[in-house]
XYZ file of C-alpha atoms in Angstrom:
298
model
C 110.825 72.323 95.003
C 107.441 72.372 96.094
C 104.399 70.711 93.753
C 101.184 72.302 94.323
C 98.914 71.799 96.811
C 95.419 71.612 94.512
C 94.366 73.797 91.565
C 91.098 75.853 92.261
C 89.819 76.384 88.446
C 92.718 77.498 86.335
C 94.923 78.612 89.286
C 97.301 75.982 90.721
C 97.867 76.779 94.214
C 101.781 76.370 96.019
C 101.570 73.681 98.406
C 102.795 76.162 100.858
C 100.075 78.774 100.071
C 97.194 76.059 100.223
C 98.515 74.563 104.165
C 98.302 78.293 105.477
C 95.438 79.295 103.702
C 93.722 76.481 106.043
C 94.551 78.357 109.082
C 91.290 80.195 109.620
C 88.330 80.392 107.517
C 89.081 84.121 106.487
C 92.330 82.842 104.849
C 89.993 80.311 103.068
C 87.752 82.885 102.099
C 90.464 84.366 100.435
C 91.777 81.047 98.480
C 88.468 80.506 97.207
C 88.143 84.018 96.029
C 91.446 83.445 94.143
C 89.556 81.956 90.799
C 86.788 85.428 90.545
C 89.824 87.990 91.496
C 92.063 85.822 88.759
C 90.238 86.206 85.574
C 89.204 90.055 87.054
C 92.963 91.125 86.791
C 93.629 89.580 83.961
C 91.133 90.737 81.752
C 91.315 94.604 83.425
C 95.575 94.870 83.282
C 95.800 92.384 79.639
C 97.921 90.136 81.115
C 99.026 86.546 79.940
C 99.278 84.638 83.043
C 102.196 81.486 83.565
C 103.031 79.003 85.680
C 103.063 80.378 89.383
C 106.225 80.243 91.121
C 106.492 77.279 94.202
C 109.133 78.966 96.305
C 107.721 82.559 96.889
C 106.359 81.416 100.180
C 103.060 80.590 102.026
C 101.563 84.060 101.769
C 100.778 84.759 98.415
C 100.290 83.159 94.978
C 102.680 84.716 92.664
C 103.494 84.051 89.059
C 105.111 85.618 86.206
C 102.998 87.827 83.204
C 103.540 89.013 80.096
C 101.672 92.608 79.848
C 100.327 93.938 76.238
C 103.114 95.762 75.544
C 104.951 92.631 76.002
C 107.009 93.301 78.688
C 107.448 90.671 81.247
C 105.994 91.419 85.138
C 104.852 89.656 87.887
C 101.325 89.192 89.049
C 100.858 89.377 93.414
C 98.122 88.024 94.598
C 98.671 88.874 98.224
C 96.982 86.842 101.108
C 95.184 89.425 103.950
C 97.713 89.337 106.663
C 98.727 91.832 109.210
C 102.251 92.147 108.515
C 102.145 92.499 105.086
C 99.338 95.121 105.303
C 101.351 98.409 104.150
C 103.513 96.669 100.720
C 101.309 98.472 97.870
C 102.037 101.934 100.207
C 105.770 101.191 100.761
C 106.278 100.135 97.561
C 105.049 103.127 96.152
C 106.725 105.232 98.340
C 110.745 103.435 97.699
C 109.193 104.082 93.940
C 111.703 101.625 92.933
C 114.908 102.973 94.552
C 116.657 99.621 96.016
C 112.824 97.509 95.847
C 110.990 96.373 92.712
C 108.710 98.367 90.888
C 105.284 98.619 91.379
C 103.505 99.215 88.322
C 99.606 98.107 89.184
C 97.853 97.466 92.170
C 94.324 96.904 93.180
C 94.063 99.267 96.866
C 90.855 96.440 97.645
C 92.226 93.275 97.333
C 95.934 93.994 97.883
C 96.924 92.400 94.154
C 100.497 94.404 92.778
C 101.879 93.898 89.304
C 104.903 93.898 89.812
C 108.902 94.430 87.648
C 110.032 91.028 87.306
C 113.665 90.485 88.147
C 115.863 88.736 85.908
C 117.023 86.381 86.041
C 115.983 86.227 89.164
C 118.072 84.131 91.328
C 118.021 84.993 94.933
C 120.679 86.006 96.711
C 121.475 82.997 98.427
C 123.947 82.165 95.809
C 126.492 84.170 97.137
C 128.822 83.694 100.101
C 127.088 84.632 103.370
C 129.635 87.524 104.179
C 128.926 88.962 99.991
C 124.967 88.629 101.533
C 126.020 90.565 104.392
C 127.327 93.398 101.915
C 124.746 93.651 99.466
C 121.558 93.791 102.227
C 123.451 96.517 103.812
C 124.004 98.441 101.393
C 119.890 98.101 100.029
C 119.079 99.088 103.537
C 120.728 102.325 103.613
C 119.069 102.399 100.199
C 115.702 102.160 101.747
C 116.131 103.935 104.459
C 118.209 106.949 103.061
C 114.174 107.928 100.965
C 113.259 108.857 104.084
C 113.771 112.215 104.281
C 110.919 114.356 106.492
C 109.070 112.113 109.429
C 105.574 113.408 108.093
C 106.423 111.259 104.901
C 105.595 108.956 107.191
C 102.101 109.557 109.117
C 99.789 106.792 106.465
C 102.501 103.483 107.947
C 102.143 102.268 110.985
C 104.734 102.092 113.741
C 106.973 99.081 113.672
C 105.368 98.464 118.009
C 102.203 97.552 116.625
C 104.278 94.254 114.967
C 106.191 94.225 118.046
C 103.397 94.087 120.366
C 101.298 91.299 117.938
C 104.259 89.260 118.292
C 104.687 89.613 121.650
C 101.259 88.630 122.293
C 101.392 85.093 120.294
C 105.014 85.387 122.633
C 102.769 85.219 125.956
C 100.073 82.291 124.441
C 102.942 80.194 124.854
C 104.071 80.740 128.467
C 103.713 76.839 129.379
C 106.046 76.393 126.495
C 109.207 78.674 127.296
C 112.257 77.062 128.864
C 113.659 80.144 130.587
C 110.547 82.625 131.438
C 113.417 85.029 132.993
C 115.525 85.175 129.834
C 112.013 85.306 127.329
C 110.714 88.019 129.201
C 113.739 89.893 129.123
C 113.517 90.031 125.514
C 110.077 90.952 125.910
C 111.128 94.298 127.798
C 113.600 95.161 125.496
C 111.089 94.441 122.674
C 109.064 97.262 124.342
C 111.585 99.531 125.573
C 113.026 100.026 121.597
C 109.997 99.630 120.234
C 109.051 103.025 121.240
C 108.268 105.504 118.160
C 111.208 108.586 118.065
C 112.192 111.014 115.844
C 114.755 109.180 113.928
C 112.574 106.420 112.872
C 112.837 105.878 109.505
C 110.322 103.594 106.650
C 111.658 100.143 107.219
C 111.003 96.931 104.746
C 111.332 94.396 107.973
C 111.777 91.382 106.142
C 115.165 91.942 104.317
C 117.253 88.142 104.304
C 118.535 87.205 100.945
C 115.346 85.404 99.962
C 113.732 88.183 99.606
C 116.760 90.233 97.549
C 116.433 89.074 93.437
C 119.792 89.704 90.985
C 118.262 91.970 88.194
C 119.089 93.600 85.464
C 117.935 97.579 86.283
C 120.378 97.098 88.937
C 122.409 94.379 90.311
C 120.474 93.668 93.345
C 117.043 94.231 94.137
C 114.409 93.481 97.478
C 110.727 91.775 96.927
C 108.276 91.205 99.554
C 108.626 94.600 102.222
C 106.196 94.802 104.989
C 106.751 98.257 105.971
C 106.636 99.331 109.689
C 107.852 103.171 110.668
C 110.657 102.033 113.380
C 114.375 102.501 114.678
C 116.604 101.367 111.619
C 118.933 99.359 113.400
C 115.783 96.862 113.557
C 115.980 96.241 110.040
C 119.367 94.049 109.922
C 118.063 91.651 111.808
C 115.402 89.167 109.185
C 118.844 88.661 107.955
C 121.003 88.012 110.891
C 118.343 85.308 111.627
C 118.748 83.520 108.346
C 122.226 83.251 108.526
C 121.714 80.934 111.897
C 125.480 79.045 111.877
C 127.591 82.367 111.927
C 124.891 83.661 114.648
C 124.686 80.488 116.630
C 128.777 80.078 116.522
C 129.583 84.036 117.362
C 126.189 86.204 117.944
C 128.621 89.262 118.558
C 130.802 89.087 115.939
C 127.966 88.366 113.774
C 126.230 91.701 115.306
C 129.074 93.970 115.226
C 130.187 93.193 111.526
C 126.404 93.678 110.402
C 126.413 96.946 112.568
C 129.450 98.647 110.883
C 128.519 97.593 107.454
C 124.603 98.985 107.975
C 125.762 102.069 109.960
C 123.630 100.968 112.830
C 124.188 101.384 116.494
C 125.467 97.823 117.600
C 123.858 97.796 120.898
C 120.610 98.650 119.451
C 121.228 95.583 117.434
C 122.014 93.893 119.694
C 119.639 94.224 122.259
C 117.107 94.086 119.181
C 118.955 90.716 118.129
C 118.982 89.478 122.317
C 114.710 89.956 121.839
C 114.338 88.016 118.651
C 116.251 85.063 119.795
C 114.178 84.620 123.043
C 111.688 85.994 122.284
C 110.051 85.143 119.161
C 107.502 83.320 118.589
C 108.390 79.450 117.603
C 106.785 76.625 116.701
C 109.488 74.818 118.550
C 110.221 76.210 122.302
C 112.858 72.931 122.133
C 115.284 74.504 119.975
C 118.105 75.290 122.975
C 120.435 77.205 120.221
C 118.181 80.358 120.057
C 118.492 79.988 124.145
C 121.955 79.754 124.286
C 122.255 82.826 121.276
C 119.886 84.765 123.557
C 122.294 84.336 126.623
C 125.522 84.943 124.425
C 123.825 88.225 123.473
C 122.333 89.392 126.605
C 125.886 89.689 128.083
């Protein structure tokens, strides 16, 4: 478990979040303003706040709370970042179907009061083949809420996030180990990211660490990052997090997950190849991702 990075007022800041907030002036300003926001929401929403979760990731301050009526909930103060911008809108759209319920929200700050999952153990507690099944069922439930393209008019297209990532990858061009393969991944990103009438609202960051055991449903999704796009994109973060199986036999794993999620296996193969080849990354020397991309490029 991470030890807190430091305290700001009454707030303990987990190490991973503290480190991430040192990466730019906007993030530093957000972190310095947390105590004021915390006190305001504590009063407005009548909360008794516990110790923050130190495993909640690097982009949010998250803590268990008790409401005035005795109900357990979770307070999430989300650092402003491009991918998570529409989380509140997405939670409202899905309205608790496969995903934690949104109980209160402050649109200006992005703060959320969320349903608490109990016991709250992550899907990592299950073997990976079982994770495949749970993730697939949750994704199909999430996608089923998109019934009309007009319902999605307020959400950003997946292509926007893909373009953001591609700019980061291109800025790392001097580090690429295989320019031809990376460029092919970038080309596939552009091709598959184009909007289509069959697009749905995607979670985009659904993996075992963002699925918790709960009482209302066996499993619920947390921390969605909503974008409108090709449903064949949505299983990929789960695939990327199952590194051992993906590197060992990517074709077989893609086929299995495509079958479970009922998405086009060819599109899932191409999306996964593009992510393996052309994701922006800290370490371009890890040859496993290029080997996996070559296997998927056929």
